[in-house]
XYZ file of C-alpha atoms in Angstrom:
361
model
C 8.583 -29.705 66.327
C 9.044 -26.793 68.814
C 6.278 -24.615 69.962
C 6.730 -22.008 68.089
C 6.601 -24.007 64.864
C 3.209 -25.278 66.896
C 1.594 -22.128 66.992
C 3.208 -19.163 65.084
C 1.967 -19.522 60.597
C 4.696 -19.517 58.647
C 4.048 -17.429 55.743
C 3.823 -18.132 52.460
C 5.338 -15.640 49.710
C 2.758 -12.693 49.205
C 0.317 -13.741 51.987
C -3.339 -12.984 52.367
C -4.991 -12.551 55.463
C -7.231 -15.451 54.879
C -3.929 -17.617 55.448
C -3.244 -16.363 58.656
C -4.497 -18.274 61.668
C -6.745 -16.591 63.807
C -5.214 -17.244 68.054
C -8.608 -18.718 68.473
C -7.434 -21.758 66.589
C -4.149 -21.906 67.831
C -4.207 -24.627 70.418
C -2.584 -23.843 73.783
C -0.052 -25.059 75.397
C -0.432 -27.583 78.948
C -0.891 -25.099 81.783
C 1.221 -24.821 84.655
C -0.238 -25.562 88.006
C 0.518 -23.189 90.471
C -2.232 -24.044 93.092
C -0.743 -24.966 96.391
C 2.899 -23.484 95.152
C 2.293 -19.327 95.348
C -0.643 -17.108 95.949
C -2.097 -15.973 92.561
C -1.326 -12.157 91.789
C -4.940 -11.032 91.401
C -8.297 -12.257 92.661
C -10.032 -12.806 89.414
C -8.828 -13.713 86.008
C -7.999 -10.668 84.857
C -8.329 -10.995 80.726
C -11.598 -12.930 80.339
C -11.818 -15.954 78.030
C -13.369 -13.997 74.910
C -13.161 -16.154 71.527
C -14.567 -12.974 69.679
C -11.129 -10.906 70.584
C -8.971 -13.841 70.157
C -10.351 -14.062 66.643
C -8.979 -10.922 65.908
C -5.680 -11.395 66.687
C -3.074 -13.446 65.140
C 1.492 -13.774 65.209
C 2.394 -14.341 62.288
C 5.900 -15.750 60.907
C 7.137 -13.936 57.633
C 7.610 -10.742 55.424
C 5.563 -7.757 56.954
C 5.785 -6.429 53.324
C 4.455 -9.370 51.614
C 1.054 -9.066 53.412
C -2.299 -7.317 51.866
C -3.396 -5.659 54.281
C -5.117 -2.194 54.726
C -1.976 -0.976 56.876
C 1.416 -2.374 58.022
C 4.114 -0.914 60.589
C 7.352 -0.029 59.794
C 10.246 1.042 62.864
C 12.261 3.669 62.257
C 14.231 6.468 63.788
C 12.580 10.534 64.431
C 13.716 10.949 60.676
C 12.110 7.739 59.049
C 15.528 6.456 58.082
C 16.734 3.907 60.355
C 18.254 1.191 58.366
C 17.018 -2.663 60.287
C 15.587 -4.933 58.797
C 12.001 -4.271 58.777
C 12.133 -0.646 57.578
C 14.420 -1.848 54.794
C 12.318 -4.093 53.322
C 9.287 -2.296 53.337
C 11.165 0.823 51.678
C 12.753 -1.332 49.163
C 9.174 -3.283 48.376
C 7.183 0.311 48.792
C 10.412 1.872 46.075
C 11.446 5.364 45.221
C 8.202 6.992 45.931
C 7.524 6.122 50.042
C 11.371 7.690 50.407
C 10.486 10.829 48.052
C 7.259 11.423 50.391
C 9.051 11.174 53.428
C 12.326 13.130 52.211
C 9.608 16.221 50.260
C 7.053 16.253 53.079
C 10.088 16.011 56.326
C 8.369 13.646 57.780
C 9.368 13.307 61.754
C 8.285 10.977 64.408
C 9.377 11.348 67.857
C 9.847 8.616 70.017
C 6.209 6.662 70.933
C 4.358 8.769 68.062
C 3.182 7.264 65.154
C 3.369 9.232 61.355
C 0.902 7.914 58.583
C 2.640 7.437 54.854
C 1.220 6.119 51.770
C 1.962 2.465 50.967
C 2.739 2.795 47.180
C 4.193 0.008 45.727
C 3.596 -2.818 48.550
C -0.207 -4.723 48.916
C -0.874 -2.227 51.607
C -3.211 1.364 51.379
C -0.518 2.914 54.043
C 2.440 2.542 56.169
C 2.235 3.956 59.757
C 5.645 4.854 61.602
C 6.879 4.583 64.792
C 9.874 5.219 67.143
C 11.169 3.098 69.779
C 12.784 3.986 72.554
C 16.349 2.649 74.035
C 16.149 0.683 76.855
C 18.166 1.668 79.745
C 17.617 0.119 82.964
C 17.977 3.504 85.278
C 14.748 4.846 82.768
C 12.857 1.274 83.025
C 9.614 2.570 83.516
C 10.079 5.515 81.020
C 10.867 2.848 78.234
C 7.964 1.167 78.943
C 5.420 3.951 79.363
C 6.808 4.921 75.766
C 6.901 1.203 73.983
C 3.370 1.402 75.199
C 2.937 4.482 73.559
C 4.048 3.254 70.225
C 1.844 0.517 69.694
C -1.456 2.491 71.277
C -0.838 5.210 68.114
C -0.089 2.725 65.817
C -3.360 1.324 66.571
C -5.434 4.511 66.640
C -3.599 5.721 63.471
C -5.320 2.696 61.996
C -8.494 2.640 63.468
C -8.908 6.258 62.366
C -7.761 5.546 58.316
C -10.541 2.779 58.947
C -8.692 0.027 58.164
C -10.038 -3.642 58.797
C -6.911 -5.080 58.704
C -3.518 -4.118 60.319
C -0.060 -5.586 60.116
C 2.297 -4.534 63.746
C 5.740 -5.286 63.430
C 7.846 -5.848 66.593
C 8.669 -2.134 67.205
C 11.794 -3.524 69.806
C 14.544 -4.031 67.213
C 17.383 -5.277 68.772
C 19.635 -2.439 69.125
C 17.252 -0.647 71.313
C 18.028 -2.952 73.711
C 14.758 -3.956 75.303
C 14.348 -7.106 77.194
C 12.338 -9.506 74.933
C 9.767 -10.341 77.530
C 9.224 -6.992 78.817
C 8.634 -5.857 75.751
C 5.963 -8.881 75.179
C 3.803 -7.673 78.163
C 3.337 -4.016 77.023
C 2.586 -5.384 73.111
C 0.503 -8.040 74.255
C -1.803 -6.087 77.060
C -1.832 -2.704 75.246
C -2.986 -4.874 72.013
C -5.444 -6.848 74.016
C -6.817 -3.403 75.650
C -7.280 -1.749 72.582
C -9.499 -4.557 70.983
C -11.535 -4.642 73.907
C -12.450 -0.953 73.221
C -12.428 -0.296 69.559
C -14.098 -2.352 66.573
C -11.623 -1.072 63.772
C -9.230 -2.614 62.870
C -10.793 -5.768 62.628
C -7.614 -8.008 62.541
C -4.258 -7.317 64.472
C -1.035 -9.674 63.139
C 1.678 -9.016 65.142
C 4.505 -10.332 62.799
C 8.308 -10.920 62.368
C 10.452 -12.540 60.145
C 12.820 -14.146 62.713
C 10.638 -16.575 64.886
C 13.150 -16.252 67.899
C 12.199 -12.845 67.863
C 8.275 -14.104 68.256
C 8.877 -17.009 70.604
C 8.283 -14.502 74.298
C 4.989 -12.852 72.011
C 3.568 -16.870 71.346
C 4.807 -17.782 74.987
C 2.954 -15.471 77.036
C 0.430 -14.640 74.589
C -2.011 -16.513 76.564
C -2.101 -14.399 79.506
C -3.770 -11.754 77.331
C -5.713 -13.561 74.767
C -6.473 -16.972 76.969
C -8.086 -19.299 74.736
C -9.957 -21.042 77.864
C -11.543 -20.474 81.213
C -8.848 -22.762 82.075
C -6.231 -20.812 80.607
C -7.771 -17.119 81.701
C -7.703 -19.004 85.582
C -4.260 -19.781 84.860
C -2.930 -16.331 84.431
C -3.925 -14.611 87.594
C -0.045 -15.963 88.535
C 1.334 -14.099 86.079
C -0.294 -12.050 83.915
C 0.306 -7.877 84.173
C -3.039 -5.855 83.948
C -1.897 -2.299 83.392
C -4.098 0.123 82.674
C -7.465 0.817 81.057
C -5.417 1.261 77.960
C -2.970 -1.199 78.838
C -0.741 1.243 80.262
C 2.244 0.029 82.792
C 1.287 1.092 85.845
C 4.073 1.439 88.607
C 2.705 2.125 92.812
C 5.778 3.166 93.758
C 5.284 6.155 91.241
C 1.920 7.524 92.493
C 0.897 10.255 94.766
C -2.436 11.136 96.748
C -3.666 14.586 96.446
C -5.342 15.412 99.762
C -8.186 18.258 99.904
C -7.113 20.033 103.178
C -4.413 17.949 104.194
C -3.582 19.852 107.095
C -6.861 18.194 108.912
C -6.178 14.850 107.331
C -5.653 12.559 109.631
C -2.908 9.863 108.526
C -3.698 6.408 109.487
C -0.978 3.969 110.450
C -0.560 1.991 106.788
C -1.033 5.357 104.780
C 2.518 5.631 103.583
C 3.715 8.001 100.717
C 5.545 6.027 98.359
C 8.032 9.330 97.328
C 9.874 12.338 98.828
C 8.625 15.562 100.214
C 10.951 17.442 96.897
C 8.731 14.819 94.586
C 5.786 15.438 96.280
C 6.121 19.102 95.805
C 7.388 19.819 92.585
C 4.781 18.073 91.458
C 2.238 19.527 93.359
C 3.800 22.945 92.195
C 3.062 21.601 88.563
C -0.126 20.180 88.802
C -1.163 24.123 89.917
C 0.424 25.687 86.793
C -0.888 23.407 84.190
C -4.772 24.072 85.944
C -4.233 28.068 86.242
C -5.643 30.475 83.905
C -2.701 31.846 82.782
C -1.414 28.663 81.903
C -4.159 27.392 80.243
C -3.926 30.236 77.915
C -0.889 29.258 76.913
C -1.705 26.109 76.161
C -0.517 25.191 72.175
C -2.885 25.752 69.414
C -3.800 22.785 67.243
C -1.627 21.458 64.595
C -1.641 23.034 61.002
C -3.082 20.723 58.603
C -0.240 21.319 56.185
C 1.877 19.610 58.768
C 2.407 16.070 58.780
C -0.060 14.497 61.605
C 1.715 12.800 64.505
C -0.874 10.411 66.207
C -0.954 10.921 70.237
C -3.523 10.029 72.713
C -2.066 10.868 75.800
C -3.854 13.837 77.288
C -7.602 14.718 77.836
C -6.734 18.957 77.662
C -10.914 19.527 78.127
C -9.868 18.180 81.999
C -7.654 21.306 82.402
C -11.038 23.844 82.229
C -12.443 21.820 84.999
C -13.461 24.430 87.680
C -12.438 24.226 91.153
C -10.675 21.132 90.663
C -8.773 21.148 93.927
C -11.884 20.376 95.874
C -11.623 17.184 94.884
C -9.623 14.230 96.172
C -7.299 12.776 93.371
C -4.447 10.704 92.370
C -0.957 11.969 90.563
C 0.706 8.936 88.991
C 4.146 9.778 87.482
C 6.256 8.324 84.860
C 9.851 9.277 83.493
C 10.625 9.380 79.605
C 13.665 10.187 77.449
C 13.480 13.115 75.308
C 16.059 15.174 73.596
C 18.400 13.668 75.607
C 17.142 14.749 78.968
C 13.940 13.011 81.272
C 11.284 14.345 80.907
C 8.842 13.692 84.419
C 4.730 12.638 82.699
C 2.303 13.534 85.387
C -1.257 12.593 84.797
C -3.710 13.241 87.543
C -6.943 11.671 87.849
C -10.252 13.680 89.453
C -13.487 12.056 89.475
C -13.974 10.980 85.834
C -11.069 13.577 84.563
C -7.498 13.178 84.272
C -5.181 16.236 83.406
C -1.651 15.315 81.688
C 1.432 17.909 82.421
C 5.360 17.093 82.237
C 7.915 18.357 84.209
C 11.660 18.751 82.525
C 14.289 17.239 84.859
């Protein structure tokens, strides 16, 4: 019996939740020794032993559309019409009336969003959508930034319908290209963050048909959801902490913003980690998106007769934050595909505040 048969349920036709094994009671796997061999990555264990998180979280083996549960994932294209095998299923289970919604209402979802159907005719309340984005090496940390993106509105989208129970599909099909294990990490950690923070949903069952497809999520599962002190101590080799939303973080993307720089005295291992053109375009940025003017311009909200699009990027109350170049803060930037074209993220953390801008390449 291989390990995935060890630890992934195999489903059942039209499964309930109550047959799915919690990864609490999924027995790990012996743990690799690295003491003596390499220094561990981080100090502590990052992702505490917790048997209360683990407990809601379970991989699954089967039909996403065969579950009952309060929402299920489905990965599409911008116009909801990608034909894999995931979204096929669930539109032929959902029938004629999940494809009339989406076709009458133009439903959209841009790449990392998430759009919130009806369910219809399959055992769940609603369907939320997502995009994935293609992997391409020269945009690595773009791809991740928005595969991260995906599964962090997916979740809100669910926590905010109030569902107890939801149902993630891998959102990496195969012809986007991403590396299985990559992909894994972002899942796993933004899934793992997410829990930590939110009550709702209740249960999280990452699930595919094709167990290949689930052997890198069961494999390294246990960095994120160790099911020991052992196995918590174990992934400080390995494991990839991201941030407080399970974000990928990158240090050779960051900047320092310096109050007064011209009296700042550098010290010998305070190295910039970009270009002086990097450094100020994005300094030019970061003014416009905290001016008056621009803040004016900022879009107004959404009309409700539009369909919602979930995303939880940006904190906009940060941009009314007076004076906020007296204070020392951090620019982290990221590069994502949009249209066609990169699109440069810029968030910049002050104090407690963070302001979120792009810059079009």
């Amino acid at each position: 019996m291989t390990v995935l048969e060890n630890e992934v349920m195999r489903a059942p036709a039209g499964a309930v939740i109550g047959a799915v094994t919690r990864w609490s009671q999924v027995p790990h796997a012996p743990l690799t020794d690295y003491t003596g061999k390499a220094a561990p990555l981080h100090a502590y264990p990052v992702f505490t032993y917790d048997d209360a998180i683990n407990n809601r979280f379970a991989i699954w083996q089967g039909d996403i559309a065969t579950l009952e549960v309060d929402v299920i994932t489905n990965t599409s294209d911008e116009t909801l019409t990608e034909c894999n095998a995931v979204s096929e299923r669930i539109m032929s289970t959902a029938g004629p009336d999940l494809k009339e919604e989406i076709i009458t209402r133009a439903h959209e979802c841009r790449t990392g969003e998430a759009v919130v159907t009806g369910g219809y005719s399959l055992r769940s309340r609603h369907v939320v959508h997502t995009v994935s984005p293609k992997y391409l090496a020269k945009y690595h940390s773009a791809a991740e930034n928005s595969l991260h993106n995906c599964y962090k509105n997916v979740l809100h989208a669910a926590g905010e319908l109030g569902a107890r129970s939801l149902a993630l599909c891998v959102v990496n099909t195969p012809r986007r290209n991403f590396p299985p294990d990559v992909a894994a990490h972002v899942a796993l950690r933004t899934i793992r963050r997410y829990l930590e923070q939110n009550l709702a949903p209740h249960l999280v069952i990452l699930t595919s048909n094709c167990g290949a497809e689930l052997a890198p999520f069961t494999a390294l599962a246990g960095l994120y959801f160790p099911r020991s002190a052992l196995e918590a101590e174990a992934a400080r080799w390995a494991v990839q902490p991201g941030g407080a939303a399970g974000e990928p973080i990158h240090p050779e993307r960051r900047i320092r913003i310096i109050h007064n720089p011209h009296s700042h005295t550098t010290l010998a291992d305070d190295e910039t980690t970009c270009d002086e053109d990097m450094a100020a375009e994005a300094a030019a940025a970061f003014a416009r998106a905290c001016s008056p003017d621009t803040q004016r311009l900022l879009p107004s909200p959404v009309n409700s007769a539009q369909p919602r699009r979930h995303v939880h990027d940006a904190d906009q109350s940060a941009m009314r934050i007076p004076h906020i170049f007296r204070s020392v803060g951090t620019l982290m930037l990221s590069d994502e595909m949009m249209d066609g074209s990169c699109l440069r993220k810029c968030r910049v953390h002050v104090g407690k505040h963070s302001v979120d801008f792009n810059i079009a390449n």
